[in-house]
Tab-separated table of C-alpha atoms and ligand atoms in Angstrom:
chain	number	residue	atom	x	y	z
A	1	UNK	CA	13.927	1.229	-10.361
A	2	UNK	CA	11.852	1.898	-7.265
A	3	UNK	CA	12.010	5.263	-5.504
A	4	UNK	CA	11.723	3.459	-2.183
A	5	UNK	CA	12.833	-0.133	-1.696
A	6	UNK	CA	12.829	-1.352	1.897
A	7	UNK	CA	13.457	-4.966	2.854
A	8	UNK	CA	12.780	-6.409	6.326
A	9	UNK	CA	13.163	-2.959	7.816
A	10	UNK	CA	12.872	-3.002	11.617
A	11	UNK	CA	13.269	-0.620	14.518
A	12	UNK	CA	13.196	-1.696	18.143
A	13	UNK	CA	13.387	0.441	21.247
A	14	UNK	CA	14.705	-1.809	23.999
A	15	UNK	CA	12.291	-4.708	23.840
A	16	UNK	CA	9.562	-2.809	21.983
A	17	UNK	CA	9.380	-3.360	18.248
A	18	UNK	CA	8.053	-0.101	16.726
A	19	UNK	CA	8.557	-1.302	13.127
A	20	UNK	CA	8.743	-5.033	12.607
A	21	UNK	CA	10.248	-6.303	9.366
A	22	UNK	CA	8.415	-4.286	6.738
A	23	UNK	CA	8.899	-4.572	2.964
A	24	UNK	CA	7.966	-1.575	0.838
A	25	UNK	CA	8.404	-0.899	-2.878
A	26	UNK	CA	7.256	2.449	-4.211
A	27	UNK	CA	7.370	3.226	-7.939
A	28	UNK	CA	8.388	6.715	-8.951
A	29	UNK	CA	5.528	9.141	-9.524
A	30	UNK	CA	3.265	7.264	-7.122
A	31	UNK	CA	1.451	8.548	-4.101
A	32	UNK	CA	1.904	5.783	-1.574
A	33	UNK	CA	-0.417	5.855	1.439
A	34	UNK	CA	0.719	4.494	4.769
A	35	UNK	CA	-2.329	3.997	6.869
A	36	UNK	CA	-2.653	2.919	10.463
A	37	UNK	CA	-4.044	3.733	13.895
A	38	UNK	CA	-2.109	5.682	16.536
A	39	UNK	CA	1.066	3.945	17.621
A	40	UNK	CA	1.077	1.663	14.557
A	41	UNK	CA	4.604	2.702	13.539
A	42	UNK	CA	3.926	5.328	10.852
A	43	UNK	CA	6.222	8.052	12.185
A	44	UNK	CA	8.968	5.573	12.996
A	45	UNK	CA	8.767	4.281	9.405
A	46	UNK	CA	9.035	7.817	8.003
A	47	UNK	CA	12.060	8.500	10.204
A	48	UNK	CA	13.682	5.270	8.990
A	49	UNK	CA	12.953	5.978	5.313
A	50	UNK	CA	14.303	9.529	5.590
A	51	UNK	CA	17.473	8.347	7.389
A	52	UNK	CA	16.691	10.345	10.536
A	53	UNK	CA	17.046	7.177	12.607
A	54	UNK	CA	19.033	4.036	11.735
A	55	UNK	CA	17.193	0.705	11.473
A	56	UNK	CA	17.871	-2.144	13.876
A	57	UNK	CA	17.710	-4.496	10.897
A	58	UNK	CA	17.015	-4.533	7.172
A	59	UNK	CA	18.107	-2.816	3.980
A	60	UNK	CA	16.949	0.413	2.371
A	61	UNK	CA	17.417	1.927	-1.069
A	62	UNK	CA	16.121	5.453	-1.604
A	63	UNK	CA	16.251	6.743	-5.214
A	64	UNK	CA	18.714	3.981	-5.937
A	65	UNK	CA	21.054	5.043	-3.133
A	66	UNK	CA	21.958	2.755	-0.238
A	67	UNK	CA	20.372	4.883	2.480
A	68	UNK	CA	22.104	3.133	5.352
A	69	UNK	CA	25.582	3.745	3.905
A	70	UNK	CA	24.911	7.178	2.386
A	71	UNK	CA	22.237	8.960	4.447
A	72	UNK	CA	23.470	12.471	3.623
A	73	UNK	CA	23.281	11.878	-0.107
A	74	UNK	CA	19.677	10.730	0.342
A	75	UNK	CA	18.710	13.744	2.445
A	76	UNK	CA	19.798	16.142	-0.308
A	77	UNK	CA	17.276	14.639	-2.708
A	78	UNK	CA	14.178	14.303	-0.581
A	79	UNK	CA	11.677	16.523	1.206
A	80	UNK	CA	10.283	15.695	4.640
A	81	UNK	CA	7.525	17.219	6.724
A	82	UNK	CA	7.437	15.504	10.092
A	83	UNK	CA	4.564	15.405	12.533
A	84	UNK	CA	6.335	17.591	15.084
A	85	UNK	CA	5.857	21.324	14.469
A	86	UNK	CA	8.993	23.083	13.297
A	87	UNK	CA	9.202	26.871	13.012
A	88	UNK	CA	11.240	29.840	14.050
A	89	UNK	CA	9.015	31.947	16.325
A	90	UNK	CA	10.421	35.352	15.327
A	91	UNK	CA	10.357	35.000	11.568
A	92	UNK	CA	7.427	36.167	9.455
A	93	UNK	CA	5.681	33.674	7.183
A	94	UNK	CA	7.328	35.151	4.103
A	95	UNK	CA	10.796	35.205	5.659
A	96	UNK	CA	10.580	31.671	6.949
A	97	UNK	CA	9.680	30.308	3.520
A	98	UNK	CA	12.504	32.316	1.928
A	99	UNK	CA	15.003	31.298	4.543
A	100	UNK	CA	14.133	27.673	4.046
A	101	UNK	CA	14.868	28.155	0.334
A	102	UNK	CA	18.223	29.718	1.225
A	103	UNK	CA	19.088	26.670	3.330
A	104	UNK	CA	18.455	24.547	0.256
A	105	UNK	CA	20.586	26.838	-1.941
A	106	UNK	CA	17.687	27.853	-4.145
A	107	UNK	CA	18.866	30.830	-6.262
A	108	UNK	CA	17.445	34.177	-5.123
A	109	UNK	CA	15.305	34.872	-8.191
A	110	UNK	CA	13.672	31.451	-8.096
A	111	UNK	CA	13.209	31.761	-4.332
A	112	UNK	CA	11.259	34.977	-4.756
A	113	UNK	CA	9.004	33.564	-7.444
A	114	UNK	CA	8.320	30.327	-5.567
A	115	UNK	CA	7.704	32.076	-2.256
A	116	UNK	CA	4.987	34.155	-3.916
A	117	UNK	CA	3.478	31.130	-5.604
A	118	UNK	CA	3.405	29.141	-2.386
A	119	UNK	CA	1.985	32.016	-0.365
A	120	UNK	CA	-0.783	32.286	-2.899
A	121	UNK	CA	-1.449	28.554	-3.216
A	122	UNK	CA	-1.478	27.874	0.520
A	123	UNK	CA	-3.556	31.036	1.083
A	124	UNK	CA	-1.025	32.715	3.355
A	125	UNK	CA	-1.426	36.184	1.811
A	126	UNK	CA	-3.194	37.671	4.836
A	127	UNK	CA	-0.609	36.385	7.302
A	128	UNK	CA	2.390	36.951	5.067
A	129	UNK	CA	3.950	39.494	7.441
A	130	UNK	CA	2.851	37.869	10.693
A	131	UNK	CA	5.383	36.174	12.897
A	132	UNK	CA	5.183	32.418	13.264
A	133	UNK	CA	4.664	32.673	17.019
A	134	UNK	CA	1.448	34.641	16.412
A	135	UNK	CA	-0.105	32.032	14.133
A	136	UNK	CA	-2.698	29.379	14.908
A	137	UNK	CA	-1.639	25.732	14.834
A	138	UNK	CA	-3.342	25.206	11.473
A	139	UNK	CA	-1.647	28.272	9.978
A	140	UNK	CA	1.760	27.109	11.206
A	141	UNK	CA	1.131	23.721	9.681
A	142	UNK	CA	0.317	25.344	6.347
A	143	UNK	CA	3.571	27.324	6.446
A	144	UNK	CA	5.538	24.209	7.397
A	145	UNK	CA	4.005	22.359	4.429
A	146	UNK	CA	4.302	25.243	1.958
A	147	UNK	CA	7.992	25.907	2.605
A	148	UNK	CA	8.926	22.297	1.794
A	149	UNK	CA	7.963	22.965	-1.833
A	150	UNK	CA	10.504	25.782	-2.195
A	151	UNK	CA	13.208	23.287	-3.134
A	152	UNK	CA	13.406	20.719	-5.920
A	153	UNK	CA	13.044	17.113	-4.903
A	154	UNK	CA	12.231	13.759	-6.389
A	155	UNK	CA	10.658	12.232	-3.339
A	156	UNK	CA	8.575	13.734	-0.544
A	157	UNK	CA	7.610	12.270	2.829
A	158	UNK	CA	4.631	13.678	4.700
A	159	UNK	CA	3.684	12.512	8.204
A	160	UNK	CA	-0.031	13.097	8.847
A	161	UNK	CA	0.111	16.487	7.114
A	162	UNK	CA	-3.597	17.295	7.358
A	163	UNK	CA	-3.865	17.098	11.151
A	164	UNK	CA	-4.943	20.547	12.358
A	165	UNK	CA	-6.093	21.763	8.928
A	166	UNK	CA	-9.696	22.783	8.300
A	167	UNK	CA	-11.608	20.837	5.621
A	168	UNK	CA	-10.977	23.467	2.954
A	169	UNK	CA	-7.212	23.654	3.560
A	170	UNK	CA	-7.152	19.868	3.696
A	171	UNK	CA	-8.758	19.459	0.276
A	172	UNK	CA	-6.532	22.208	-1.105
A	173	UNK	CA	-3.421	20.358	0.072
A	174	UNK	CA	-4.586	17.010	-1.311
A	175	UNK	CA	-5.227	18.575	-4.713
A	176	UNK	CA	-1.819	20.258	-4.648
A	177	UNK	CA	-0.184	16.893	-3.913
A	178	UNK	CA	-2.109	15.261	-6.766
A	179	UNK	CA	-0.862	17.951	-9.119
A	180	UNK	CA	2.741	17.506	-7.946
A	181	UNK	CA	2.494	13.735	-8.405
A	182	UNK	CA	1.166	14.190	-11.935
A	183	UNK	CA	4.296	16.269	-12.605
A	184	UNK	CA	6.481	13.355	-11.460
A	185	UNK	CA	6.960	13.785	-7.713
A	186	UNK	CA	6.849	10.570	-5.660
A	187	UNK	CA	5.025	10.985	-2.353
A	188	UNK	CA	4.999	8.808	0.752
A	189	UNK	CA	2.033	9.872	2.823
A	190	UNK	CA	0.971	8.697	6.275
A	191	UNK	CA	-2.503	9.166	7.669
A	192	UNK	CA	-5.051	7.595	9.964
A	193	UNK	CA	-7.842	9.076	7.819
A	194	UNK	CA	-9.078	6.531	5.295
A	195	UNK	CA	-11.023	8.845	3.046
A	196	UNK	CA	-7.826	10.824	2.482
A	197	UNK	CA	-5.845	7.762	1.460
A	198	UNK	CA	-8.664	6.679	-0.809
A	199	UNK	CA	-8.871	10.094	-2.498
A	200	UNK	CA	-5.143	10.560	-2.884
A	201	UNK	CA	-3.194	7.344	-3.110
A	202	UNK	CA	-2.313	4.912	-5.902
A	203	UNK	CA	-1.394	2.275	-3.359
A	204	UNK	CA	-2.211	1.902	0.300
A	205	UNK	CA	-0.314	-0.084	2.903
A	206	UNK	CA	-2.159	-0.819	6.114
A	207	UNK	CA	0.156	-0.995	9.113
A	208	UNK	CA	-0.728	-2.141	12.615
A	209	UNK	CA	1.615	-2.839	15.531
A	210	UNK	CA	4.689	-2.372	13.366
A	211	UNK	CA	3.651	-4.889	10.720
A	212	UNK	CA	2.236	-4.332	7.235
A	213	UNK	CA	-1.020	-6.213	6.903
A	214	UNK	CA	-1.740	-5.549	3.232
A	215	UNK	CA	-0.618	-3.369	0.310
A	216	UNK	CA	-3.112	-2.717	-2.471
A	217	UNK	CA	-4.708	-0.086	-4.646
A	218	UNK	CA	-7.861	1.437	-3.104
A	219	UNK	CA	-9.979	-0.348	-5.745
A	220	UNK	CA	-8.348	-3.723	-5.164
A	221	UNK	CA	-8.709	-3.339	-1.415
A	222	UNK	CA	-12.412	-2.874	-1.950
A	223	UNK	CA	-12.647	-5.780	-4.387
A	224	UNK	CA	-10.795	-8.076	-2.036
A	225	UNK	CA	-12.581	-7.166	1.139
A	226	UNK	CA	-15.614	-5.149	0.276
A	227	UNK	CA	-18.277	-6.952	-1.746
A	228	UNK	CA	-20.791	-6.189	0.932
A	229	UNK	CA	-23.336	-3.480	0.436
A	230	UNK	CA	-25.666	-1.948	2.927
A	231	UNK	CA	-29.176	-0.956	1.929
A	232	UNK	CA	-31.310	1.181	4.185
A	233	UNK	CA	-35.025	1.716	3.706
A	234	UNK	CA	-36.781	4.239	5.882
A	235	UNK	CA	-40.455	4.412	6.607
A	236	UNK	CA	-41.779	7.546	8.263
A	237	UNK	CA	-44.182	5.788	10.639
A	238	UNK	CA	-43.533	3.061	13.164
A	239	UNK	CA	-44.887	-0.209	11.776
A	240	UNK	CA	-44.962	-2.835	14.505
A	241	UNK	CA	-45.839	-5.543	11.971
A	242	UNK	CA	-42.527	-5.177	10.060
A	243	UNK	CA	-40.538	-7.845	11.981
A	244	UNK	CA	-43.168	-10.466	11.265
A	245	UNK	CA	-43.362	-9.496	7.573
A	246	UNK	CA	-39.601	-9.937	7.205
A	247	UNK	CA	-39.149	-12.843	9.599
A	248	UNK	CA	-37.961	-15.210	6.841
A	249	UNK	CA	-35.321	-12.848	5.435
A	250	UNK	CA	-32.302	-13.281	7.728
A	251	UNK	CA	-30.227	-10.427	6.288
A	252	UNK	CA	-32.897	-7.847	7.199
A	253	UNK	CA	-32.589	-5.949	10.417
A	254	UNK	CA	-35.532	-3.841	11.583
A	255	UNK	CA	-35.069	-0.871	13.883
A	256	UNK	CA	-37.599	1.538	15.286
A	257	UNK	CA	-36.376	5.098	15.735
A	258	UNK	CA	-38.439	8.164	14.867
A	259	UNK	CA	-39.936	5.917	12.179
A	260	UNK	CA	-38.941	2.446	11.047
A	261	UNK	CA	-35.695	1.481	9.344
A	262	UNK	CA	-35.007	-1.728	7.465
A	263	UNK	CA	-31.293	-2.433	7.000
A	264	UNK	CA	-30.010	-5.146	4.658
A	265	UNK	CA	-26.363	-6.273	4.813
A	266	UNK	CA	-25.524	-8.615	1.993
A	267	UNK	CA	-23.045	-9.658	-0.700
A	268	UNK	CA	-25.953	-9.800	-3.166
A	269	UNK	CA	-28.427	-7.210	-1.971
A	270	UNK	CA	-30.281	-6.807	-5.293
A	271	UNK	CA	-32.502	-9.853	-4.915
A	272	UNK	CA	-33.262	-9.070	-1.289
A	273	UNK	CA	-34.087	-5.507	-2.226
A	274	UNK	CA	-36.663	-6.722	-4.774
A	275	UNK	CA	-38.282	-9.017	-2.222
A	276	UNK	CA	-38.335	-6.255	0.351
A	277	UNK	CA	-39.961	-3.763	-1.992
A	278	UNK	CA	-42.536	-6.369	-2.953
A	279	UNK	CA	-43.473	-7.025	0.670
A	280	UNK	CA	-43.753	-3.308	1.390
A	281	UNK	CA	-45.876	-2.786	-1.696
A	282	UNK	CA	-48.224	-5.674	-0.882
A	283	UNK	CA	-48.761	-4.196	2.576
A	284	UNK	CA	-49.250	-0.644	1.314
A	285	UNK	CA	-46.290	0.689	3.255
A	286	UNK	CA	-44.797	3.871	1.753
A	287	UNK	CA	-41.051	4.377	1.576
A	288	UNK	CA	-39.639	7.648	2.870
A	289	UNK	CA	-36.026	7.091	1.847
A	290	UNK	CA	-33.853	4.408	0.282
A	291	UNK	CA	-30.048	4.271	0.049
A	292	UNK	CA	-27.390	1.746	-0.958
A	293	UNK	CA	-23.911	2.225	0.466
A	294	UNK	CA	-20.900	0.197	-0.712
A	295	UNK	CA	-18.532	-0.987	1.991
A	296	UNK	CA	-16.149	1.826	2.792
A	297	UNK	CA	-12.407	1.512	3.225
A	298	UNK	CA	-13.118	2.482	6.816
A	299	UNK	CA	-15.048	-0.759	7.338
A	300	UNK	CA	-12.293	-2.800	5.661
A	301	UNK	CA	-9.640	-1.135	7.747
A	302	UNK	CA	-11.461	-1.660	11.031
A	303	UNK	CA	-12.182	-5.264	10.123
A	304	UNK	CA	-8.524	-5.937	9.354
A	305	UNK	CA	-7.116	-4.207	12.408
A	306	UNK	CA	-9.615	-5.961	14.691
A	307	UNK	CA	-9.034	-9.400	13.154
A	308	UNK	CA	-5.310	-8.943	13.536
A	309	UNK	CA	-5.657	-7.908	17.175
A	310	UNK	CA	-7.897	-10.831	18.072
A	311	UNK	CA	-5.622	-13.365	16.337
A	312	UNK	CA	-2.683	-12.063	18.339
A	313	UNK	CA	-4.276	-11.984	21.740
B	1	ADP	N1	11.908	7.169	20.556
B	1	ADP	C1	11.129	6.167	20.973
B	1	ADP	N2	11.416	5.471	22.102
B	1	ADP	C2	10.634	4.451	22.516
B	1	ADP	N3	9.521	4.056	21.888
B	1	ADP	C3	9.151	4.705	20.765
B	1	ADP	C4	9.934	5.795	20.253
B	1	ADP	N4	9.325	6.254	19.119
B	1	ADP	C5	8.225	5.496	18.946
B	1	ADP	N5	8.114	4.572	19.931
B	1	ADP	C6	7.031	3.569	20.047
B	1	ADP	O1	6.891	2.887	18.815
B	1	ADP	C7	5.517	2.685	18.476
B	1	ADP	C8	5.179	3.327	17.145
B	1	ADP	O2	5.200	4.744	17.275
B	1	ADP	P1	4.982	5.741	16.051
B	1	ADP	O3	5.864	5.332	14.943
B	1	ADP	O4	5.150	7.122	16.564
B	1	ADP	O5	3.457	5.442	15.672
B	1	ADP	P2	2.428	6.301	14.776
B	1	ADP	O6	3.186	7.387	14.109
B	1	ADP	O7	1.827	5.311	13.823
B	1	ADP	O8	1.390	6.833	15.712
B	1	ADP	C9	4.712	3.221	19.652
B	1	ADP	O9	4.432	2.162	20.512
B	1	ADP	C10	5.667	4.211	20.283
B	1	ADP	O10	5.398	4.354	21.652
B	2	MG	MG1	2.903	9.405	14.100
């Protein structure tokens, strides 16, 4: 059984199609990444999957429950942290986490223990007695995320949770989510940051203009789209003769900056690299720096989104 099973799910606002016939299957215990640029339909999808808005079309099973017929039953079993900030200005950090637990009927003893654990894990100790209205945006976000873990759930939805967090808090959250997933929690996670999806997710769907363009594991995405490697060789001095030395190697690009840089883009860069090193050696040119970079998910993502746009226009 899938934790999330959506078929041809759509949401239109007047004539605008925010989500356009998407199919999603998420196995339990997975972290499923939902990746796309601004306006792609990520938040609308989260609101559909969490029953906060009804779909215009399609079917949806959440934890085996028909979510369109029984939205309230679904909401009792899931956690959601939306993009919009949500806090009570007058409550302290500690009180707002506790109160959230009360709303979820978490027994008092467990509430106390979990509140302390969450305050410690999300590093809220110093602001424990501060009121929400006196917190920075990043601090509020951390409280909003922390309190969601006060209640038991099988499935959690997070809409761009790391926006506004500093790099340390960001990494801390990602590791916390990994730990929760290893304990059995299923997580649906939206982001526009590729490195996050790559670090965190078992599967990644790329969405653009309301449509899913591909669903794959990070490794398979790279295998499918990313055989290319980029090799950069830097030379500390400016060598005007470089372009003529490399004139018969098409994949080489020569740039002059503070020194000289030779860039090779290729599916099979090894052979070209050997030739290049040979030429440099024969001409007594010393190498300052050499690096080989595999194609990043970022490149794949940009390529896909751009191709899609140009085929539509
Ligand atoms: N309540 C709404 N009314 C009208 N249009 C909406 C509404 N919510 C979202 N949209 C539109 O749907 C598209 C997708 O929005 P959204 O799901 O918020 O994207 P994302 O979260 O990926 O940035 C956008 O074009 C947005 O303007
Ligand atoms: Mg959004």
